[in-house]
PDB file of C-alpha atoms in Angstrom:
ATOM      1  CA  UNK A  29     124.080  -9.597  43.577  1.00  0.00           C
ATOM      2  CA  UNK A  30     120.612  -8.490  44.453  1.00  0.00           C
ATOM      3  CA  UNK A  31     119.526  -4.746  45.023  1.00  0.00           C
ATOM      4  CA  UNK A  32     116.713  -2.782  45.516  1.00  0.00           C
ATOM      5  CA  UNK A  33     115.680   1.258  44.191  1.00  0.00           C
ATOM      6  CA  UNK A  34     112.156   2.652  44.218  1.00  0.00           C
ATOM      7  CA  UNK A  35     110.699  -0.526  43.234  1.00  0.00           C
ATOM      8  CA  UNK A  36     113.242  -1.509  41.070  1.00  0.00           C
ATOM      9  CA  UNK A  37     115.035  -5.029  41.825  1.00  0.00           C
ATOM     10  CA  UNK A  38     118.549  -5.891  39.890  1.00  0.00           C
ATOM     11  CA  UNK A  39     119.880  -8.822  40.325  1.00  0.00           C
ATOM     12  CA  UNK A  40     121.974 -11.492  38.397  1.00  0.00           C
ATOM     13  CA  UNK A  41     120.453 -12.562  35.313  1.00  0.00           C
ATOM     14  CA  UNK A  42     118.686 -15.853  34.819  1.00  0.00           C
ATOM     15  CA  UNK A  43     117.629 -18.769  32.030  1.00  0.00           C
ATOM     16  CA  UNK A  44     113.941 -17.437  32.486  1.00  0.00           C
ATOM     17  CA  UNK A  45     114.799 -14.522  31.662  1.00  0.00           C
ATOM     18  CA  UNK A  46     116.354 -14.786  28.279  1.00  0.00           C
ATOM     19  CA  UNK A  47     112.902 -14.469  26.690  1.00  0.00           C
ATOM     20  CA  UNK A  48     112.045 -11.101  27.942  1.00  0.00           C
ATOM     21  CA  UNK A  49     116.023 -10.204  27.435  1.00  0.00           C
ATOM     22  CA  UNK A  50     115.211 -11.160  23.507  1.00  0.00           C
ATOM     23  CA  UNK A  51     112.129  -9.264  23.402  1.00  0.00           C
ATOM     24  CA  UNK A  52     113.310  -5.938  25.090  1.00  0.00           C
ATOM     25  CA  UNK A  53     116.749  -6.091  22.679  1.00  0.00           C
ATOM     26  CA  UNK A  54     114.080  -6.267  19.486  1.00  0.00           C
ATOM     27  CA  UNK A  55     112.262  -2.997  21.254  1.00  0.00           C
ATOM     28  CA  UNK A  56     115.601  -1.085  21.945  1.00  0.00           C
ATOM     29  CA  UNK A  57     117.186  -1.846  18.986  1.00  0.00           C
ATOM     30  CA  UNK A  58     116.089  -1.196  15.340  1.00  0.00           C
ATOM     31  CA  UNK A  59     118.700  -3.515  13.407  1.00  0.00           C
ATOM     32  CA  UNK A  60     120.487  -6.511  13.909  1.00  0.00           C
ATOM     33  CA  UNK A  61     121.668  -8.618  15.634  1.00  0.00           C
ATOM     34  CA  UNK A  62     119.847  -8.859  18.752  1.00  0.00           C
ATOM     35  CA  UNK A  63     120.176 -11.424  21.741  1.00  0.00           C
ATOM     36  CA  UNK A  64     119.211 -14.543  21.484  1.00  0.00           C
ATOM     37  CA  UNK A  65     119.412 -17.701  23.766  1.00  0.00           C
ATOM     38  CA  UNK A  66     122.821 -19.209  22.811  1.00  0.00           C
ATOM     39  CA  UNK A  67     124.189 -15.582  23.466  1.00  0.00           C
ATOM     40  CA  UNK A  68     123.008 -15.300  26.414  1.00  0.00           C
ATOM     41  CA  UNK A  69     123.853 -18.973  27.661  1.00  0.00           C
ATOM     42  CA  UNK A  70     126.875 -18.299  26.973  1.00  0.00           C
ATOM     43  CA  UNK A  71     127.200 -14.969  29.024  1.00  0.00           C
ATOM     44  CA  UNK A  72     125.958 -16.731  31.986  1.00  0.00           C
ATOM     45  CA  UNK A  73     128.093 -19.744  31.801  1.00  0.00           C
ATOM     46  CA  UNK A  74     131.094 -17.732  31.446  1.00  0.00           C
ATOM     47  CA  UNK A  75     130.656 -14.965  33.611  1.00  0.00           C
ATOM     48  CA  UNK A  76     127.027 -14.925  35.945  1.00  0.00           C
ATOM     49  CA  UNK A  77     128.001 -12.380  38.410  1.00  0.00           C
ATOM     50  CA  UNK A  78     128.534 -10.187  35.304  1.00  0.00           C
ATOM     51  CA  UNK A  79     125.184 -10.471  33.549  1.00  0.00           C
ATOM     52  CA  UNK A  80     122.207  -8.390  35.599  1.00  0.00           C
ATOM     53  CA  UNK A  81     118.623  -7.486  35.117  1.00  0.00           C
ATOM     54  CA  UNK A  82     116.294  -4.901  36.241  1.00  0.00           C
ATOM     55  CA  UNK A  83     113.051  -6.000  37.491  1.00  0.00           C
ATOM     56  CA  UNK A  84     109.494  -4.174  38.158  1.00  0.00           C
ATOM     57  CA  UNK A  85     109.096  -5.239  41.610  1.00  0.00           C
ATOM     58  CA  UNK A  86     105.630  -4.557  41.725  1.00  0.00           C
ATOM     59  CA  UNK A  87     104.643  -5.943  38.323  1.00  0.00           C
ATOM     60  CA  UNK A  88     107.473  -8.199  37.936  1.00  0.00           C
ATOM     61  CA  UNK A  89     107.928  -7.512  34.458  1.00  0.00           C
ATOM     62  CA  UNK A  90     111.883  -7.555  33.142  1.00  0.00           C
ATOM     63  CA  UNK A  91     112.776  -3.676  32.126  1.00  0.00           C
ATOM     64  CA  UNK A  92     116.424  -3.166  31.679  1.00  0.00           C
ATOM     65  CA  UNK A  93     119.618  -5.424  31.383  1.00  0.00           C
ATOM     66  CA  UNK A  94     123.321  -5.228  31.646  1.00  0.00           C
ATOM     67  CA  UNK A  95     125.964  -7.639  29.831  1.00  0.00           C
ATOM     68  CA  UNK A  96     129.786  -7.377  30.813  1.00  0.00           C
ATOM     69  CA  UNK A  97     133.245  -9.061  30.690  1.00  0.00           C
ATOM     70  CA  UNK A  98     136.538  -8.624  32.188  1.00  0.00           C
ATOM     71  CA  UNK A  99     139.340  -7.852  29.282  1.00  0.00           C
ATOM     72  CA  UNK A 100     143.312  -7.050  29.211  1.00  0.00           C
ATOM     73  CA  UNK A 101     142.427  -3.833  27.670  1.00  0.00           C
ATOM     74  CA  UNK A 102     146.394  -4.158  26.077  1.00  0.00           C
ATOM     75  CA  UNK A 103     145.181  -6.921  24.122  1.00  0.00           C
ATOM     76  CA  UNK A 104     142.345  -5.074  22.151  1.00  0.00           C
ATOM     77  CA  UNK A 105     143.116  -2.031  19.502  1.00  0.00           C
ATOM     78  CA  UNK A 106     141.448   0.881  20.710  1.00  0.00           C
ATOM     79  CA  UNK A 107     139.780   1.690  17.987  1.00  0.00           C
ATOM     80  CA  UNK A 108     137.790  -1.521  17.360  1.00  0.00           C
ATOM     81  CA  UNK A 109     134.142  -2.648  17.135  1.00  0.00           C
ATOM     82  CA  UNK A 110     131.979  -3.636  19.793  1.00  0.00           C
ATOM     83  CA  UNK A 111     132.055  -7.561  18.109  1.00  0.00           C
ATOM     84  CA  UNK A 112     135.753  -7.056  18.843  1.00  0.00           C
ATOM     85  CA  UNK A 113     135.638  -6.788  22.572  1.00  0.00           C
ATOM     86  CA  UNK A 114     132.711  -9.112  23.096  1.00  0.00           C
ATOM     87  CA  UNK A 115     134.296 -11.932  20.726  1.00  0.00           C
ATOM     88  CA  UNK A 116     131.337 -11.361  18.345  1.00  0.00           C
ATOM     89  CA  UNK A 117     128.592 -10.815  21.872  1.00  0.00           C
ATOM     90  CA  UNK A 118     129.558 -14.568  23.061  1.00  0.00           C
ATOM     91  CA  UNK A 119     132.448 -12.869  26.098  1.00  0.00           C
ATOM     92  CA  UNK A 120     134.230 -15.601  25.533  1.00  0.00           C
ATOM     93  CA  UNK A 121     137.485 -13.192  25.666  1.00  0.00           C
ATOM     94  CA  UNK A 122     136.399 -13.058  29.468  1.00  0.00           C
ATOM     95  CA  UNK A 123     140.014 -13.041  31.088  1.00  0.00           C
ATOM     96  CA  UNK A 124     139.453 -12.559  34.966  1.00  0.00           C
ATOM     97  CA  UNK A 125     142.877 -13.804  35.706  1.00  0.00           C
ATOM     98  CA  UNK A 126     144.824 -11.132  33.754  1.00  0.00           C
ATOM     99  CA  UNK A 127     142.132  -8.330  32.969  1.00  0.00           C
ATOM    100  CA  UNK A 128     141.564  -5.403  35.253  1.00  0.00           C
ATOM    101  CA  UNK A 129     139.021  -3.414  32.881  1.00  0.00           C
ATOM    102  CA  UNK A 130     135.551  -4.476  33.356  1.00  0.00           C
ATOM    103  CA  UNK A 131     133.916  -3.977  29.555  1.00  0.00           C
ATOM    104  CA  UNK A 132     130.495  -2.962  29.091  1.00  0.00           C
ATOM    105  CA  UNK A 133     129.078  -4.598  26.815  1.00  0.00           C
ATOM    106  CA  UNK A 134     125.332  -3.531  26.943  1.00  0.00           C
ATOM    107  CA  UNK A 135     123.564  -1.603  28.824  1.00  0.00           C
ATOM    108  CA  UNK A 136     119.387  -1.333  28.122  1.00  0.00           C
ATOM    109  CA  UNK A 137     116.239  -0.341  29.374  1.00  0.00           C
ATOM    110  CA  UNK A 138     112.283  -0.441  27.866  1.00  0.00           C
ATOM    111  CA  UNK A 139     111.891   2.825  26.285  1.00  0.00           C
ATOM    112  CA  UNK A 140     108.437   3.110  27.734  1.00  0.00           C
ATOM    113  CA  UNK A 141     110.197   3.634  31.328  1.00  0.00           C
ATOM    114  CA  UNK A 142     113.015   5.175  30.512  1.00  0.00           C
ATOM    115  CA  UNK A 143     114.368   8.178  32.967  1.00  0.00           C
ATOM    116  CA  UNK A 144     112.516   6.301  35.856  1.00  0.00           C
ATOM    117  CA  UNK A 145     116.229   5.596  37.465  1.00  0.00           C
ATOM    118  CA  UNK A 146     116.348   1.512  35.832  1.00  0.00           C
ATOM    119  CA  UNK A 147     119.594   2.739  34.116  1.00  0.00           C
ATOM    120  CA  UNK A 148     120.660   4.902  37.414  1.00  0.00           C
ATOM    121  CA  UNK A 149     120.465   1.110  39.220  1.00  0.00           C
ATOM    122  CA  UNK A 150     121.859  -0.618  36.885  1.00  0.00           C
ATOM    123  CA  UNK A 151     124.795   1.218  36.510  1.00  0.00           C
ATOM    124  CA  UNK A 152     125.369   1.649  40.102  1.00  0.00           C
ATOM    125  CA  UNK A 153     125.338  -2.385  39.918  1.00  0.00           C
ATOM    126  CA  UNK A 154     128.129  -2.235  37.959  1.00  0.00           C
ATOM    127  CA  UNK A 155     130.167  -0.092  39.805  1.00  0.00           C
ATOM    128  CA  UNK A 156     129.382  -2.348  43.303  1.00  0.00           C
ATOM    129  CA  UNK A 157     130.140  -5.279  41.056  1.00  0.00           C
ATOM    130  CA  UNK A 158     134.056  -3.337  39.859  1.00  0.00           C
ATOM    131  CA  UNK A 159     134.307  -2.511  43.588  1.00  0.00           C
ATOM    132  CA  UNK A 160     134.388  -5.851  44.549  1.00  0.00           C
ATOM    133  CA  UNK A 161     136.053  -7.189  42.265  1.00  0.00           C
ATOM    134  CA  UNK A 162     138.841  -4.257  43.086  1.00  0.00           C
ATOM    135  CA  UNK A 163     138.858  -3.658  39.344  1.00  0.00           C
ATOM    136  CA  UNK A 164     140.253  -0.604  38.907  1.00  0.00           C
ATOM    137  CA  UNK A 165     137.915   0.889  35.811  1.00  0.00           C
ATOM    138  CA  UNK A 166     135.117   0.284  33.676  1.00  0.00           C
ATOM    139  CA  UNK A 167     135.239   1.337  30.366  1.00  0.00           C
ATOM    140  CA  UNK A 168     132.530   0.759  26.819  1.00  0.00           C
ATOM    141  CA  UNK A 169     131.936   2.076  23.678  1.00  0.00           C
ATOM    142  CA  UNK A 170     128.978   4.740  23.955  1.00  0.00           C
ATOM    143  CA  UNK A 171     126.832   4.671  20.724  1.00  0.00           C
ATOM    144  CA  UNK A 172     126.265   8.412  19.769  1.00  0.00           C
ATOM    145  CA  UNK A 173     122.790   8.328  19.286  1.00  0.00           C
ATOM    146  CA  UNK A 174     121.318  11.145  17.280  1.00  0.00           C
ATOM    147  CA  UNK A 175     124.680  12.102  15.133  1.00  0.00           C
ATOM    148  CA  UNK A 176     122.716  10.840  12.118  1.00  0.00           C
ATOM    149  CA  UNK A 177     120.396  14.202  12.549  1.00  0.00           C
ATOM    150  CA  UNK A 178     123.774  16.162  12.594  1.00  0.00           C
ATOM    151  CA  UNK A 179     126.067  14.016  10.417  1.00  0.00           C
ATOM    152  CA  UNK A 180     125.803  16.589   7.235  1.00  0.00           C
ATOM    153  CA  UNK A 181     126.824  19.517   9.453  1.00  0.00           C
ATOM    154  CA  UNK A 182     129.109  18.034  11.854  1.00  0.00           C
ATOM    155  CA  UNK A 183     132.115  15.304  12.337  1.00  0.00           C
ATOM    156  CA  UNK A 184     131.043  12.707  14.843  1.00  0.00           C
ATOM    157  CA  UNK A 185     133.833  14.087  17.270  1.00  0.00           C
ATOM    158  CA  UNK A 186     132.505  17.631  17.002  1.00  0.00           C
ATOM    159  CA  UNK A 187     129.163  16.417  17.823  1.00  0.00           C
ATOM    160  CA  UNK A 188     130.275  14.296  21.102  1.00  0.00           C
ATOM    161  CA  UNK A 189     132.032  17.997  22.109  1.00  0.00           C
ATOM    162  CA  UNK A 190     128.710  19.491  21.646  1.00  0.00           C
ATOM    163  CA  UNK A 191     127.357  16.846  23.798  1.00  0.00           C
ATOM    164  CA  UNK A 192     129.424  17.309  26.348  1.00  0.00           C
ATOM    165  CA  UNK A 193     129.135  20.962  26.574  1.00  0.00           C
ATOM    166  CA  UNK A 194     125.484  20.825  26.328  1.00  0.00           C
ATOM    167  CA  UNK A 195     125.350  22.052  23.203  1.00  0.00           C
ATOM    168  CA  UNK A 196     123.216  19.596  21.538  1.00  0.00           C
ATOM    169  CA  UNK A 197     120.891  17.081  23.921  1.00  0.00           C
ATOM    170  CA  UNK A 198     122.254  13.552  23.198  1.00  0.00           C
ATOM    171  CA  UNK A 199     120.365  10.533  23.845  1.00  0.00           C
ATOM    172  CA  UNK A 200     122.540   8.496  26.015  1.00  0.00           C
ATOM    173  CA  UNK A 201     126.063  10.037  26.070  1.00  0.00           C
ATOM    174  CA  UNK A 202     124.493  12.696  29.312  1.00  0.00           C
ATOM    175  CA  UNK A 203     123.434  10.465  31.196  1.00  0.00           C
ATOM    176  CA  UNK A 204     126.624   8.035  31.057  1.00  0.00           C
ATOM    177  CA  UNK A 205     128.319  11.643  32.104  1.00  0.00           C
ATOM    178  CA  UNK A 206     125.934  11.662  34.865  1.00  0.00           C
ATOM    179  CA  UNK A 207     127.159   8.445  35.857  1.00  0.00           C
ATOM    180  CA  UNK A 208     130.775   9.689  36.315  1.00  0.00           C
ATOM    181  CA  UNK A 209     132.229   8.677  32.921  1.00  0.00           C
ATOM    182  CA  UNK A 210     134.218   9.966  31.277  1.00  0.00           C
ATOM    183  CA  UNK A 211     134.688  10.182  27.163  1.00  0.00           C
ATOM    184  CA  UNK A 212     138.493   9.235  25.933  1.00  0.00           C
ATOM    185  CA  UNK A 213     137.816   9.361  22.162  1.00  0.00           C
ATOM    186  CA  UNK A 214     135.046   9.233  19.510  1.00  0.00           C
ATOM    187  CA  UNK A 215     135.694   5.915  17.009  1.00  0.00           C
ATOM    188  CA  UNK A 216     134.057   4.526  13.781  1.00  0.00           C
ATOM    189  CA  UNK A 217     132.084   1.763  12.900  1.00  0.00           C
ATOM    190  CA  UNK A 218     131.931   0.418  16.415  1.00  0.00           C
ATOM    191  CA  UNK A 219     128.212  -0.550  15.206  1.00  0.00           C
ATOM    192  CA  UNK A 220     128.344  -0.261  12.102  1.00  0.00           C
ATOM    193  CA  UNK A 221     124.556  -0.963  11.133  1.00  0.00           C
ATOM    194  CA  UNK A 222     123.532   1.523  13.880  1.00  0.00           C
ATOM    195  CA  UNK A 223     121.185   3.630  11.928  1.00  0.00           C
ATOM    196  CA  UNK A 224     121.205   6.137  14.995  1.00  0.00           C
ATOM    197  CA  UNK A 225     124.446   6.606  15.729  1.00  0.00           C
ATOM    198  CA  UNK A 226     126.266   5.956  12.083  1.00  0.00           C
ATOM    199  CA  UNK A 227     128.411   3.285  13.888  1.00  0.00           C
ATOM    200  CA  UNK A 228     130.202   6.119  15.679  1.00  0.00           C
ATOM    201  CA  UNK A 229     130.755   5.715  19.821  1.00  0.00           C
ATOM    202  CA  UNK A 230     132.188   7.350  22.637  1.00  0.00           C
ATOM    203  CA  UNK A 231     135.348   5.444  24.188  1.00  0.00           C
ATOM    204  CA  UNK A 232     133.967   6.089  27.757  1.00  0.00           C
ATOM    205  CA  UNK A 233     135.707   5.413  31.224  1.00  0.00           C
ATOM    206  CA  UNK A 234     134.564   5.523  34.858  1.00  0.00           C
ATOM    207  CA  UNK A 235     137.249   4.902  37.468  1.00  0.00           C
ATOM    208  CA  UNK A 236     137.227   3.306  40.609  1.00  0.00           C
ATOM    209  CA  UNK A 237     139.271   5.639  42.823  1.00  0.00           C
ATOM    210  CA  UNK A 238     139.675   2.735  45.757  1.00  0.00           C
ATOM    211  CA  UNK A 239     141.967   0.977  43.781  1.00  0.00           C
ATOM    212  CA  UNK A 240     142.870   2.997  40.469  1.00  0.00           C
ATOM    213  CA  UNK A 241     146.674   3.805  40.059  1.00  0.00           C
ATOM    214  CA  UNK A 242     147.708   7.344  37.656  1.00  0.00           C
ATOM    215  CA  UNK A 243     148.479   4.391  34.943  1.00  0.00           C
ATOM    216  CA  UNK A 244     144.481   3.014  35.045  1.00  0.00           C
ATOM    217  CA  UNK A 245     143.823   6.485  33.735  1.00  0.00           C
ATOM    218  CA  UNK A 246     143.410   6.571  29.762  1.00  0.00           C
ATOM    219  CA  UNK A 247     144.844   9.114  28.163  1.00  0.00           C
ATOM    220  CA  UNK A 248     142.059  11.452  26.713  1.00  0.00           C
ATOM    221  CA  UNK A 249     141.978  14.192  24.190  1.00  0.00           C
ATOM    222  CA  UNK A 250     141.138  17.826  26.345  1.00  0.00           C
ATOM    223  CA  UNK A 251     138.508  18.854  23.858  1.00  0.00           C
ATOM    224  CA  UNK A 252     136.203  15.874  25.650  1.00  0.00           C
ATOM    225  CA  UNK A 253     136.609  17.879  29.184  1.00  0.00           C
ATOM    226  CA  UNK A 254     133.706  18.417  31.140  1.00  0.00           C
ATOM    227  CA  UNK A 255     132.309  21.743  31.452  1.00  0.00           C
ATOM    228  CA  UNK A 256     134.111  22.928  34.899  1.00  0.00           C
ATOM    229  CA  UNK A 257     130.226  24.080  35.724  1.00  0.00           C
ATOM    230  CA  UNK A 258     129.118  20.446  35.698  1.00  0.00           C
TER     231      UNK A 258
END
């Protein structure tokens, strides 16, 4: 998969990239773990066409990446860590013959060009990669950046409802709306050494209406309803 949007180039990710994959995860994230080569190895060896990276096309510098699987969402307990769907961030799980949920399992971008459209394109290469795969839906756990400003005031599920309504200007949880997800449920210690978010994340789903039956829906709790204005 190769594609091109205002200068940005995504395409599948590769060996030479893993060092600017392991640098960018030390930016974006704060705390352990991060990527590192046998990681990484072992998302390409399992599942390449699943594994992307964004690329400055006119300075050729690496800014974003994308990791994901294919799971039998029945298999996995709803509520469980990210570790948990990612077999500890080695996809071994992968399960293309019996999955039909394609699981994100990262999404990130170099916070000095952030809101430049990198995670715009990278998501969208998701969605042409679930199209032709005739997946039926993506779904991921959404760390709720921020809650840790609001986390004396506020359950972590009242806070994703303020979110949503615009009540309080999340970090990443709007723009994954923007994107056409939608949030299911708000669960614990999906991170749990996520500073940011407290370990809490957003169950989130995006569904691919060319193939989706009423049963690829998941069942969500009304209070997570989009605004009708949106």
């Amino acid at each position: 998969m190769t594609t091109s949007r205002d200068n940005i180039l995504v395409r599948q990710t590769r060996p030479d990239d893993f060092p600017a994959i392991i640098a960018l995860s030390k930016t974006v994230y704060s705390f352990p773990p991060h990527w590192n080569e046998r990681l990484l190895t072992s998302h390409l060896t399992i599942f390449p066409e699943g594994q992307l990276v964004a690329i400055d096309s006119r300075s050729g510098r690496l800014v974003g990446m994308a990791a994901s699987l294919i799971i039998r969402w029945n298999d996995y307990d709803f509520h469980g860590p990210w570790k948990y769907f990612t077999d500890e961030g080695m996809l071994t799980n992968h399960d293309p013959a019996r999955g039909r949920t394609l699981y994100g399992a990262e999404v990130m971008v170099s916070p000095k060009v952030q809101r430049s459209g990198i995670g715009s394109a990278l998501y969208a290469a998701r969605r042409r990669l679930v199209e032709d795969l005739a997946l039926p839906r993506i779904r991921a756990g959404a760390r709720l950046r921020g809650y840790s400003r609001y986390a004396d005031r506020m359950t972590a599920e009242d806070y994703a409802v303020q979110v949503i309504q615009g009540e309080i200007t999340g970090m990443t949880l709007p723009f994954q709306l923007k994107q056409g997800f939608r949030v299911l449920a708000v669960v614990p210690d999906y991170l749990p050494g996520d500073p940011e978010s407290l370990g809490y994340a957003a169950v989130i789903e995006w569904i691919n209406q060319q193939v989706a039956t009423p049963s690829d829906y998941g069942t969500y709790d009304p209070k997570f309803a989009l605004p009708e204005s949106r």
